[in-house]
mmCIF file of C-alpha atoms in Angstrom:
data_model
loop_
_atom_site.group_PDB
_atom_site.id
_atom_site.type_symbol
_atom_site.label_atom_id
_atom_site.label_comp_id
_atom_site.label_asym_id
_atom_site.label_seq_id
_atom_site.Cartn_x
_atom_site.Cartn_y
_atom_site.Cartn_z
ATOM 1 C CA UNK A 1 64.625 84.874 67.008
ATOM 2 C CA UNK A 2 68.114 85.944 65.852
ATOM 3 C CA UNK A 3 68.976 86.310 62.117
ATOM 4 C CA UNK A 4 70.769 83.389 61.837
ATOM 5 C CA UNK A 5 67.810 81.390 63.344
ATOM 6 C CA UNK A 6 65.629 82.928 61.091
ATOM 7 C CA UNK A 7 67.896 81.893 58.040
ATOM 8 C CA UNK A 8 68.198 78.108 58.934
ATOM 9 C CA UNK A 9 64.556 77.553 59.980
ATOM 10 C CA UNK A 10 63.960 79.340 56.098
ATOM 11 C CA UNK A 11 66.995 77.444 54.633
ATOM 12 C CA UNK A 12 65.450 73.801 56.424
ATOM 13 C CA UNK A 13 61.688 74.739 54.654
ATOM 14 C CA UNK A 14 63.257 75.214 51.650
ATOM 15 C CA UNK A 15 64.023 72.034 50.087
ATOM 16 C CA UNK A 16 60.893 70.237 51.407
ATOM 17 C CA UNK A 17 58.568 68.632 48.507
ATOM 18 C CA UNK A 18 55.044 69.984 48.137
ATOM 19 C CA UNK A 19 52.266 68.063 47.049
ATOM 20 C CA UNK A 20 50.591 68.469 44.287
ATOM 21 C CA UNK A 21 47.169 68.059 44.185
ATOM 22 C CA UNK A 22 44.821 67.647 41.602
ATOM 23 C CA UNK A 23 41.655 68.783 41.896
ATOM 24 C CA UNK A 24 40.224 67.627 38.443
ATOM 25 C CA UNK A 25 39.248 68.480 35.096
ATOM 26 C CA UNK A 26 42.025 66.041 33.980
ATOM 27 C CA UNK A 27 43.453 66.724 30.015
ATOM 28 C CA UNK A 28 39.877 68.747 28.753
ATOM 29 C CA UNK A 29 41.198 71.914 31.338
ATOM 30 C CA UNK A 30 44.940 70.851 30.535
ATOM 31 C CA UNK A 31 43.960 71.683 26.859
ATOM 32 C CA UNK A 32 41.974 74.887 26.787
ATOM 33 C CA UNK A 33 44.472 76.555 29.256
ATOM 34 C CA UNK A 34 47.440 75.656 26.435
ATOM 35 C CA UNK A 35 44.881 77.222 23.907
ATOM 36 C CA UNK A 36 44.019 80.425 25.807
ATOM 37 C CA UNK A 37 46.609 83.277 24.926
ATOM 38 C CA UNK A 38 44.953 85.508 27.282
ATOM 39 C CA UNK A 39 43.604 89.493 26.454
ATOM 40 C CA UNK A 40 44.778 92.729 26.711
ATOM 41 C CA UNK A 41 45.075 95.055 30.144
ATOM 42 C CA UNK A 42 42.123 97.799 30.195
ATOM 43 C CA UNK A 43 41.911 100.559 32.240
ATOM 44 C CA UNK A 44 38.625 98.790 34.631
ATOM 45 C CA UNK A 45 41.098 95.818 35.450
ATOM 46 C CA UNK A 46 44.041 98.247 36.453
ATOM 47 C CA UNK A 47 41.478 100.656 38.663
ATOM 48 C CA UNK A 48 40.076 97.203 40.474
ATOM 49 C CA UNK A 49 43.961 96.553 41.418
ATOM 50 C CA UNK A 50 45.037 99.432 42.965
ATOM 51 C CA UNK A 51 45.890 100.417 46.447
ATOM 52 C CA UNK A 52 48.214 102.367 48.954
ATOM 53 C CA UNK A 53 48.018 106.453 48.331
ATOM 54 C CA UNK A 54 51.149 107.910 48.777
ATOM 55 C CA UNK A 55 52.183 111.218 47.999
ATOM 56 C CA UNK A 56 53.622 111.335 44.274
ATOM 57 C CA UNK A 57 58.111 112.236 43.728
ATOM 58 C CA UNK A 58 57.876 115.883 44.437
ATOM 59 C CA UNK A 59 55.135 115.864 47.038
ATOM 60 C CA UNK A 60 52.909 117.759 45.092
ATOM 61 C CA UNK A 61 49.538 115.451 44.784
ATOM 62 C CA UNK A 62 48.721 111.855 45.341
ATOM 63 C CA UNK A 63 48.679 108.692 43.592
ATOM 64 C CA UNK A 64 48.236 105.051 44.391
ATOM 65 C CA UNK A 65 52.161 103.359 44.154
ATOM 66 C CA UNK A 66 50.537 99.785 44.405
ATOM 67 C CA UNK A 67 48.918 97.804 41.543
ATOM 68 C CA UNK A 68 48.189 93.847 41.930
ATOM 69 C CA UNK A 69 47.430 92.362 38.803
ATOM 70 C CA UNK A 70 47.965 88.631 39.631
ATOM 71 C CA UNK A 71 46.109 86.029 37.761
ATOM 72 C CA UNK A 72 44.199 87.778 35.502
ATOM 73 C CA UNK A 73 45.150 86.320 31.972
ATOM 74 C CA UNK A 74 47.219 89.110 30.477
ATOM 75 C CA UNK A 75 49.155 88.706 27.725
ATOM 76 C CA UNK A 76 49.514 92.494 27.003
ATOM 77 C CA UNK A 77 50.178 95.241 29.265
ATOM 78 C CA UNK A 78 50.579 97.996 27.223
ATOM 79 C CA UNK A 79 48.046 99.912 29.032
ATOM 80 C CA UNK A 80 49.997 100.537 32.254
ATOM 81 C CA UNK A 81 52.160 102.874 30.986
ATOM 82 C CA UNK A 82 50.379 106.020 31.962
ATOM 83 C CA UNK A 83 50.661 104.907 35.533
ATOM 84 C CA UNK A 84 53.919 106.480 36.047
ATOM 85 C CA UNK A 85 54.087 106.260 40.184
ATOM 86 C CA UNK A 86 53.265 102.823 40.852
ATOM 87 C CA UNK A 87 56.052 101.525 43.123
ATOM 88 C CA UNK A 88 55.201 97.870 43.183
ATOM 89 C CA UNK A 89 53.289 95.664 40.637
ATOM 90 C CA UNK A 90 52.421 92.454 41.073
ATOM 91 C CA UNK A 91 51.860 90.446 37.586
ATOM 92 C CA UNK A 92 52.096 87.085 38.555
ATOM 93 C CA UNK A 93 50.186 84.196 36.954
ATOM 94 C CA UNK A 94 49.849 85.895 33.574
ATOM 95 C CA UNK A 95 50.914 84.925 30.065
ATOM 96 C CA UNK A 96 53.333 87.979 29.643
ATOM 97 C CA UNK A 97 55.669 87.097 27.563
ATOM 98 C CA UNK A 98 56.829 90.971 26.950
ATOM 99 C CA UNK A 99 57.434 93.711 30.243
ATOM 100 C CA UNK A 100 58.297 96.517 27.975
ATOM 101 C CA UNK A 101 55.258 98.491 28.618
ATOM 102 C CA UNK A 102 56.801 99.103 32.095
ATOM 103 C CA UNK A 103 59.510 101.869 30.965
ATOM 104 C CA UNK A 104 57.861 104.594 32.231
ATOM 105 C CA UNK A 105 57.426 102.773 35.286
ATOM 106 C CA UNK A 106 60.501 105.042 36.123
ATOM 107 C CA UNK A 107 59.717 104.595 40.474
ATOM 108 C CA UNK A 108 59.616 101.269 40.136
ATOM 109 C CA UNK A 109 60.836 99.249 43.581
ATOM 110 C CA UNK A 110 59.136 95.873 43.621
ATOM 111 C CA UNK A 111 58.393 93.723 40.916
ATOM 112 C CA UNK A 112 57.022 90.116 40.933
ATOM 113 C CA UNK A 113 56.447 88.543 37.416
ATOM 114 C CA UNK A 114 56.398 85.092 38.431
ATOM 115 C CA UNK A 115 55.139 82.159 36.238
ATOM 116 C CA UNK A 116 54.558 84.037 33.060
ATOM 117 C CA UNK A 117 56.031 83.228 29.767
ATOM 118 C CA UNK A 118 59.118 85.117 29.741
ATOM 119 C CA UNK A 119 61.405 83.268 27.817
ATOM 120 C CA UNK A 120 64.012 85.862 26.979
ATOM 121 C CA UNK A 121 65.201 89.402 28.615
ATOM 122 C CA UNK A 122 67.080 91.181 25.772
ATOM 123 C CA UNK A 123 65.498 94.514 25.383
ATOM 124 C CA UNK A 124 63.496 94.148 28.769
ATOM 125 C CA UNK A 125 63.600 97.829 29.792
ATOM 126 C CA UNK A 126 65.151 96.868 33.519
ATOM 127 C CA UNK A 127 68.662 99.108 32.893
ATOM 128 C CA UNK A 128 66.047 102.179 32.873
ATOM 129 C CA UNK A 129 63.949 101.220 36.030
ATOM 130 C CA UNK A 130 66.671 102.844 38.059
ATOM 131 C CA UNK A 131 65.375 102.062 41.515
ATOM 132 C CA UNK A 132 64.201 98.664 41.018
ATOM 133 C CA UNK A 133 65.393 96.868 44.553
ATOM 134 C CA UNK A 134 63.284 94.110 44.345
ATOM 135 C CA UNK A 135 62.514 91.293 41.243
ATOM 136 C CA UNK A 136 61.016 88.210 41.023
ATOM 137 C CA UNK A 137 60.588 85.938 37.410
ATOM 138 C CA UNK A 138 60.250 82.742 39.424
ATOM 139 C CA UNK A 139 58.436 79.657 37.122
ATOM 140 C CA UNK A 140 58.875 81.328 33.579
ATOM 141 C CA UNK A 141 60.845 80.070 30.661
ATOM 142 C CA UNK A 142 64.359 81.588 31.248
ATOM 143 C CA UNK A 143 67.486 79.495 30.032
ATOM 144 C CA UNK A 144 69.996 82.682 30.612
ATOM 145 C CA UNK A 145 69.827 86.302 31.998
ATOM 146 C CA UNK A 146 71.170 88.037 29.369
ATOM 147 C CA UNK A 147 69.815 91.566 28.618
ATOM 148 C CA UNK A 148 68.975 91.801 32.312
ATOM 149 C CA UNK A 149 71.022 95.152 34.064
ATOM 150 C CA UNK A 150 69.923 96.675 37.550
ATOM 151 C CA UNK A 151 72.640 97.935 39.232
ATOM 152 C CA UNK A 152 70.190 98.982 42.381
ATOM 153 C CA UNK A 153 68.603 95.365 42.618
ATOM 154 C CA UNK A 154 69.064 94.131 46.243
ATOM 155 C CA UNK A 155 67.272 90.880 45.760
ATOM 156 C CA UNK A 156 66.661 88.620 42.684
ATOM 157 C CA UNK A 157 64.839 85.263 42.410
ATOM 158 C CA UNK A 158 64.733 82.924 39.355
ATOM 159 C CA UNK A 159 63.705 80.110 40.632
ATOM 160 C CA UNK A 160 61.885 77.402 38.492
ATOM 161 C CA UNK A 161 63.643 78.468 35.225
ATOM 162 C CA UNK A 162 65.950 75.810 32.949
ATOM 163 C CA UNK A 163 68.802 78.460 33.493
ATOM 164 C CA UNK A 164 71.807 76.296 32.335
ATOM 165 C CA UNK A 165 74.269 79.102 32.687
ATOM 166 C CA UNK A 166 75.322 82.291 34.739
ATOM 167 C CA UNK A 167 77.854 84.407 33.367
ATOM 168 C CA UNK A 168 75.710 87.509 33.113
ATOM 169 C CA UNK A 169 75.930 87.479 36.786
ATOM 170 C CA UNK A 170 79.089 90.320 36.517
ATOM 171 C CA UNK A 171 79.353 93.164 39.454
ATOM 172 C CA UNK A 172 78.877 95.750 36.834
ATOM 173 C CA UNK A 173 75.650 94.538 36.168
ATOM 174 C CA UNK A 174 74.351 93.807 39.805
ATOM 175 C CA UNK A 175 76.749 95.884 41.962
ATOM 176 C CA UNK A 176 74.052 96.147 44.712
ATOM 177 C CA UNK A 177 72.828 92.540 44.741
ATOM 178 C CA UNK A 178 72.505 90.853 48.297
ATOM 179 C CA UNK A 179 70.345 88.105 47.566
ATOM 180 C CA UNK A 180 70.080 85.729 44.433
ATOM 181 C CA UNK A 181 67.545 82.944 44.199
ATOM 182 C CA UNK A 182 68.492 80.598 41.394
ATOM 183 C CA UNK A 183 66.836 77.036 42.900
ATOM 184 C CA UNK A 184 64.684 74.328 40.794
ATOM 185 C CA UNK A 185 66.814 75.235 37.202
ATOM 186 C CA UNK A 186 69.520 73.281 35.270
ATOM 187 C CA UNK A 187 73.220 74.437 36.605
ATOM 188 C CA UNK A 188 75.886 72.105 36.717
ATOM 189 C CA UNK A 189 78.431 74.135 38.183
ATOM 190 C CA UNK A 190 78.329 78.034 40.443
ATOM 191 C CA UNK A 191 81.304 79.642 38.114
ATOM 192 C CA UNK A 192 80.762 82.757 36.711
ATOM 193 C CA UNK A 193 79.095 84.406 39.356
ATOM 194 C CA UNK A 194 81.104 87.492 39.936
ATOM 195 C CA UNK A 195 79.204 89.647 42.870
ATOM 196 C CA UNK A 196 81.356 91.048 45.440
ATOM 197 C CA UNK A 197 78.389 92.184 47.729
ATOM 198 C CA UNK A 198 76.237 89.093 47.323
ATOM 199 C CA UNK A 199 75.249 87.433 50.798
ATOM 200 C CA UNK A 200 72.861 85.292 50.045
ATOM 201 C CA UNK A 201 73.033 82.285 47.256
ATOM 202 C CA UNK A 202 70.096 79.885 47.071
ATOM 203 C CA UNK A 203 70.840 76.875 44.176
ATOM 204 C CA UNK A 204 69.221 73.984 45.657
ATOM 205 C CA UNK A 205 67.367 71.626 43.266
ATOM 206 C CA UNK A 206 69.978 72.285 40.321
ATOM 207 C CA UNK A 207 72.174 69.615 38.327
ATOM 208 C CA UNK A 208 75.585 70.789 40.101
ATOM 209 C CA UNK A 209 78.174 68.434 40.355
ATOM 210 C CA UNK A 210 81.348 71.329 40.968
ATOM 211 C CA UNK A 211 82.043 74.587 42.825
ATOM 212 C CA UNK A 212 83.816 77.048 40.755
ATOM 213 C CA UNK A 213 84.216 80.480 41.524
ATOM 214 C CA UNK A 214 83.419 80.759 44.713
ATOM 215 C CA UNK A 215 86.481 83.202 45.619
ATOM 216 C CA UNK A 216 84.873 86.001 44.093
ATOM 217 C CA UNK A 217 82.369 85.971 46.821
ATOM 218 C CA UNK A 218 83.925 87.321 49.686
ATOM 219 C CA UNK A 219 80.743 88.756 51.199
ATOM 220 C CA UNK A 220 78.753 85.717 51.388
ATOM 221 C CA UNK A 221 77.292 84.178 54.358
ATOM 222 C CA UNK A 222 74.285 81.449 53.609
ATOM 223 C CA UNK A 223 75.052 79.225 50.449
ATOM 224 C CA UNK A 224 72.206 76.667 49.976
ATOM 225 C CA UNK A 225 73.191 73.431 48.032
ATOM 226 C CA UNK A 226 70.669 71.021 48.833
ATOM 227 C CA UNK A 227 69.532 68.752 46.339
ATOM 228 C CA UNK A 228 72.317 68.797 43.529
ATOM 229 C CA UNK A 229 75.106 66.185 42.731
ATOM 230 C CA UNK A 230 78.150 66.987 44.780
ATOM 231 C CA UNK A 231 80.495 64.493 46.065
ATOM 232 C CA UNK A 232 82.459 66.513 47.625
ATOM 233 C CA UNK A 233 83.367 70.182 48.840
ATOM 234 C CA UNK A 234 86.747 70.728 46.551
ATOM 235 C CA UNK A 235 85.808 74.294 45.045
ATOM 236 C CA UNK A 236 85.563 75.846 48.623
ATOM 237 C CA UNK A 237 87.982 78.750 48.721
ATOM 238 C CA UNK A 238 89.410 80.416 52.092
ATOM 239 C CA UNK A 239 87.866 84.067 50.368
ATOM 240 C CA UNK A 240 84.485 82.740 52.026
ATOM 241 C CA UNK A 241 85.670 84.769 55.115
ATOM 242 C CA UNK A 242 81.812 85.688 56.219
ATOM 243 C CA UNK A 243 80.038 82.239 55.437
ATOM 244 C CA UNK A 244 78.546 80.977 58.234
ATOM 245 C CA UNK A 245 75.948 78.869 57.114
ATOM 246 C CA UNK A 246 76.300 76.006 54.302
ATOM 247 C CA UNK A 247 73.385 73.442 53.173
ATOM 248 C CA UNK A 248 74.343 70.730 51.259
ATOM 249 C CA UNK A 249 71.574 67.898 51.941
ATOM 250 C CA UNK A 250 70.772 65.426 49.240
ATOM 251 C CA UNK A 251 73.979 65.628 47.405
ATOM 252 C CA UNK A 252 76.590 62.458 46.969
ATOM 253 C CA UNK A 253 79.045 62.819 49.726
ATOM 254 C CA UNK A 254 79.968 59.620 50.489
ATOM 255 C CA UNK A 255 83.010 60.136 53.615
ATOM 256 C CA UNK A 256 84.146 63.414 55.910
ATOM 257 C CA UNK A 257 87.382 63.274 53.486
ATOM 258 C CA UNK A 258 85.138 64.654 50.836
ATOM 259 C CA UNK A 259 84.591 67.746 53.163
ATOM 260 C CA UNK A 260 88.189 68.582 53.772
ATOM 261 C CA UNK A 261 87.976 71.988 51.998
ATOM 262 C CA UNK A 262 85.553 72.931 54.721
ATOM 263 C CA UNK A 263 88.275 73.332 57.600
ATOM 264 C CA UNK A 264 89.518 76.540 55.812
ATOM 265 C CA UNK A 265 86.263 77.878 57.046
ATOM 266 C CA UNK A 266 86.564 76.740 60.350
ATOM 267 C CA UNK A 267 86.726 79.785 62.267
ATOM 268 C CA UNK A 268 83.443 80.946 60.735
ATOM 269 C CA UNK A 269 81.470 78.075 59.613
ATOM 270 C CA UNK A 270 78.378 77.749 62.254
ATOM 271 C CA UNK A 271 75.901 76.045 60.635
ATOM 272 C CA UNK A 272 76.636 72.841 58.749
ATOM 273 C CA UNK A 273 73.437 70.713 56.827
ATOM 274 C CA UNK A 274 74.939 67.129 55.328
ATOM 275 C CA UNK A 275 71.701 64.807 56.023
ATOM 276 C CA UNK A 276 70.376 62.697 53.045
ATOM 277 C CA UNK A 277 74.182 62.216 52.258
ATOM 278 C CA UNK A 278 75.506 58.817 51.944
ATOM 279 C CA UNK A 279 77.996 59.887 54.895
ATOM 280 C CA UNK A 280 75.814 60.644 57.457
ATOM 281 C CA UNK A 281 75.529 56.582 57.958
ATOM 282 C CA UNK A 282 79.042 55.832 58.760
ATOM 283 C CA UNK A 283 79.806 55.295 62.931
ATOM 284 C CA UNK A 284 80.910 58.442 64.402
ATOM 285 C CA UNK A 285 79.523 60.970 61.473
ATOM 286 C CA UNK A 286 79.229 63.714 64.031
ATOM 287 C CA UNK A 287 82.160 63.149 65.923
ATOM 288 C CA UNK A 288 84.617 63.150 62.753
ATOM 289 C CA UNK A 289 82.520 66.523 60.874
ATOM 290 C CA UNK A 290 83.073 67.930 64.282
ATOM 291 C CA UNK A 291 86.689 67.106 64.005
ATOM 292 C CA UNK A 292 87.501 68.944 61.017
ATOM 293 C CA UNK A 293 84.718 71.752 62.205
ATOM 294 C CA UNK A 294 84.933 72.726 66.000
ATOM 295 C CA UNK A 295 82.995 76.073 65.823
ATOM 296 C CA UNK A 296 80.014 74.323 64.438
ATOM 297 C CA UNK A 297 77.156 75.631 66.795
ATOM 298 C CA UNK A 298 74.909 73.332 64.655
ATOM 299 C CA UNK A 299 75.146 70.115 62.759
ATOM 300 C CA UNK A 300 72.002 69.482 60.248
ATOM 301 C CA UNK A 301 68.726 70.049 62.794
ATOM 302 C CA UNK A 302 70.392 69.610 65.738
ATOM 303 C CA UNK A 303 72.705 72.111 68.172
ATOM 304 C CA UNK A 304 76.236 70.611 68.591
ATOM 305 C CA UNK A 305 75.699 69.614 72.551
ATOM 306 C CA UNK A 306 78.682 70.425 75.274
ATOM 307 C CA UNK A 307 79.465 66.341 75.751
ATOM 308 C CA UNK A 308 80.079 66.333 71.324
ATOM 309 C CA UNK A 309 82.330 69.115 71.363
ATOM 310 C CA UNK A 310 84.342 68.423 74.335
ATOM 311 C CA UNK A 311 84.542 64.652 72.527
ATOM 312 C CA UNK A 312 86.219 66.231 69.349
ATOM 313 C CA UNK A 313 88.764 68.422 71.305
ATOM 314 C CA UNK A 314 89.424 65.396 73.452
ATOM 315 C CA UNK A 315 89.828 63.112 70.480
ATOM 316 C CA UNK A 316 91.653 66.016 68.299
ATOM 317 C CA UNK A 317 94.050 66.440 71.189
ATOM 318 C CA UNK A 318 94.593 62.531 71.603
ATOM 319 C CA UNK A 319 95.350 62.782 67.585
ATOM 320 C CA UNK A 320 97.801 65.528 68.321
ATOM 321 C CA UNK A 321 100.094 63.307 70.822
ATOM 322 C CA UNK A 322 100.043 61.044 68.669
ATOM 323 C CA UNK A 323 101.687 62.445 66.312
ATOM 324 C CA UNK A 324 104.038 64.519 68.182
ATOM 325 C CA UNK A 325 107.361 62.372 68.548
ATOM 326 C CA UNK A 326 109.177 61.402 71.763
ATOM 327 C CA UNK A 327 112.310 63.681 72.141
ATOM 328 C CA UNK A 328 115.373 61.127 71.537
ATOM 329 C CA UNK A 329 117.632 60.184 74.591
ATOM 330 C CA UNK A 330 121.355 62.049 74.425
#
């Protein structure tokens, strides 16, 4: 499977709703989880969790770079901090509200704090974990970034936050971000997002109702949309020179006007997701989206076929004559 195929199979399973089940215990195990505050990391807990011996910086012993800690109701980790080669730590499902015990995690690569109780990052020790390349504070209580610098982070994912804002996104501040996972929070608009390298946005499931911004990101090639309140694609800029795949399912586009911004990426637009859009019922959707879009090797799940795109250059051509006027007799 090529990349791309690997992106839109991901970028399809993306915005489908799980089910929740519930399995019992009803408000009695609703209340004593809100009561328990969790306990304290020992040393027996952190010994059952860790894995992978690798040799240590300067090859001169071993140590074991891994540690999973996942759902084992901490709400203090101060005891890790004598573990100075762990490489990736998993914390998730936790009621860590504080990571600061992890600055002299200085080889830090991978770290996954998802659905703790982080509600704020100021004086988060992150600018010292200096080869941090991976991070992941999906399902916490985050309503901005602020306080959080890694210039060496590759990949970032804050999904299920209320972020209502994003100008700490600078390139100062994420110079080497590729991928940024911001879906399931409260935007209303992508400005302030200032990342030069970035490739990879993911904002489905937001409030946002208009693109802003989006010139700064000449890098990018997959921008997920799906599930926000668009009604139409003013905001696209011709900078978007690499993006080749857009998803913007189960927003409010209501007619193929709406998408007119989208023929300034016509040369490099591929992949093109408008289904659960009011559009998508008027006669001739595909014909007209093809129209505007020629290169299009695929329109929502399916492949544009031969017959389509021979039936837009015919009909674009037909357009063409039309409005090219009869030279005038001498």
């Amino acid at each position: 499977m090529s990349d791309m195929d690997e992106d839109e199979a991901l970028s399809d399973a993306e915005g489908e709703e799980e089910e929740v089940v519930n399995e019992g215990g009803g408000e009695e195990e609703e209340e004593e989880e809100e009561q328990f505050k969790g306990f304290p990391l020992t040393q027996e807990t952190i010994s059952q969790g860790l894995s992978l011996l690798c040799r240590t910086e300067y090859g001169l012993g071993h140590a074991f770079v891994k540690l999973d800690l996942r759902n084992k109701g901490l709400n203090d980790i101060t005891a890790i901090g004598n573990y100075i080669h762990i490489r990736f730590l998993d914390v998730s499902n936790n009621y860590l509200a504080d990571l600061s015990p992890l600055v002299s995690l200085t080889q830090l690569l991978w770290l996954k704090v998802d659905n703790n109780a982080m509600a704020c990052l100021e004086g988060q020790p992150f600018d010292q974990l200096t080869y941090l390349q991976w991070l992941s504070m999906a399902g916490n209580r985050l309503t901005d970034v602020e306080g959080l610098v890694a210039p060496t982070l590759e990949s970032l994912s804050l999904t299920g936050n209320n972020i209502q804002r994003m100008k700490a996104f600078q390139s100062g501040c994420f110079s080497n971000l590729v991928t940024l996972e911001i879906r399931g929070n409260k935007l209303d608009t992508t400005a302030a997002i200032n990342l030069p390298n970035l490739q990879k946005l993911f904002l489905a499931q937001n409030v946002i109702n208009r693109l802003e911004g989006l010139q700064r990101l000449q890098r990018l090639v997959i921008l997920h949309l799906r599930d926000n309140q668009l009604e139409s694609m003013d905001g696209i800029s011709p900078c978007l020179k690499c993006l080749r795949y857009l998803n913007v399912r189960g927003n409010s586009i209501g007619d193929v006007k709406a998408l007119q911004c989208l023929g300034l990426l016509s040369e490099t637009l591929k992949a093109l997701v408008l289904s659960d859009n009011p559009l998508v019922e008027l006669s001739d959707y595909r014909l007209n989206v093809l129209m505007l879009l020629p290169q299009l090797d695929r329109l929502d799940k399916d492949p544009v076929s031969l017959e389509e795109r021979v039936e837009a250059e015919d009909r674009i051509r037909e357009l063409n004559e039309e409005e090219t006027p009869e030279p005038k007799d001498l």
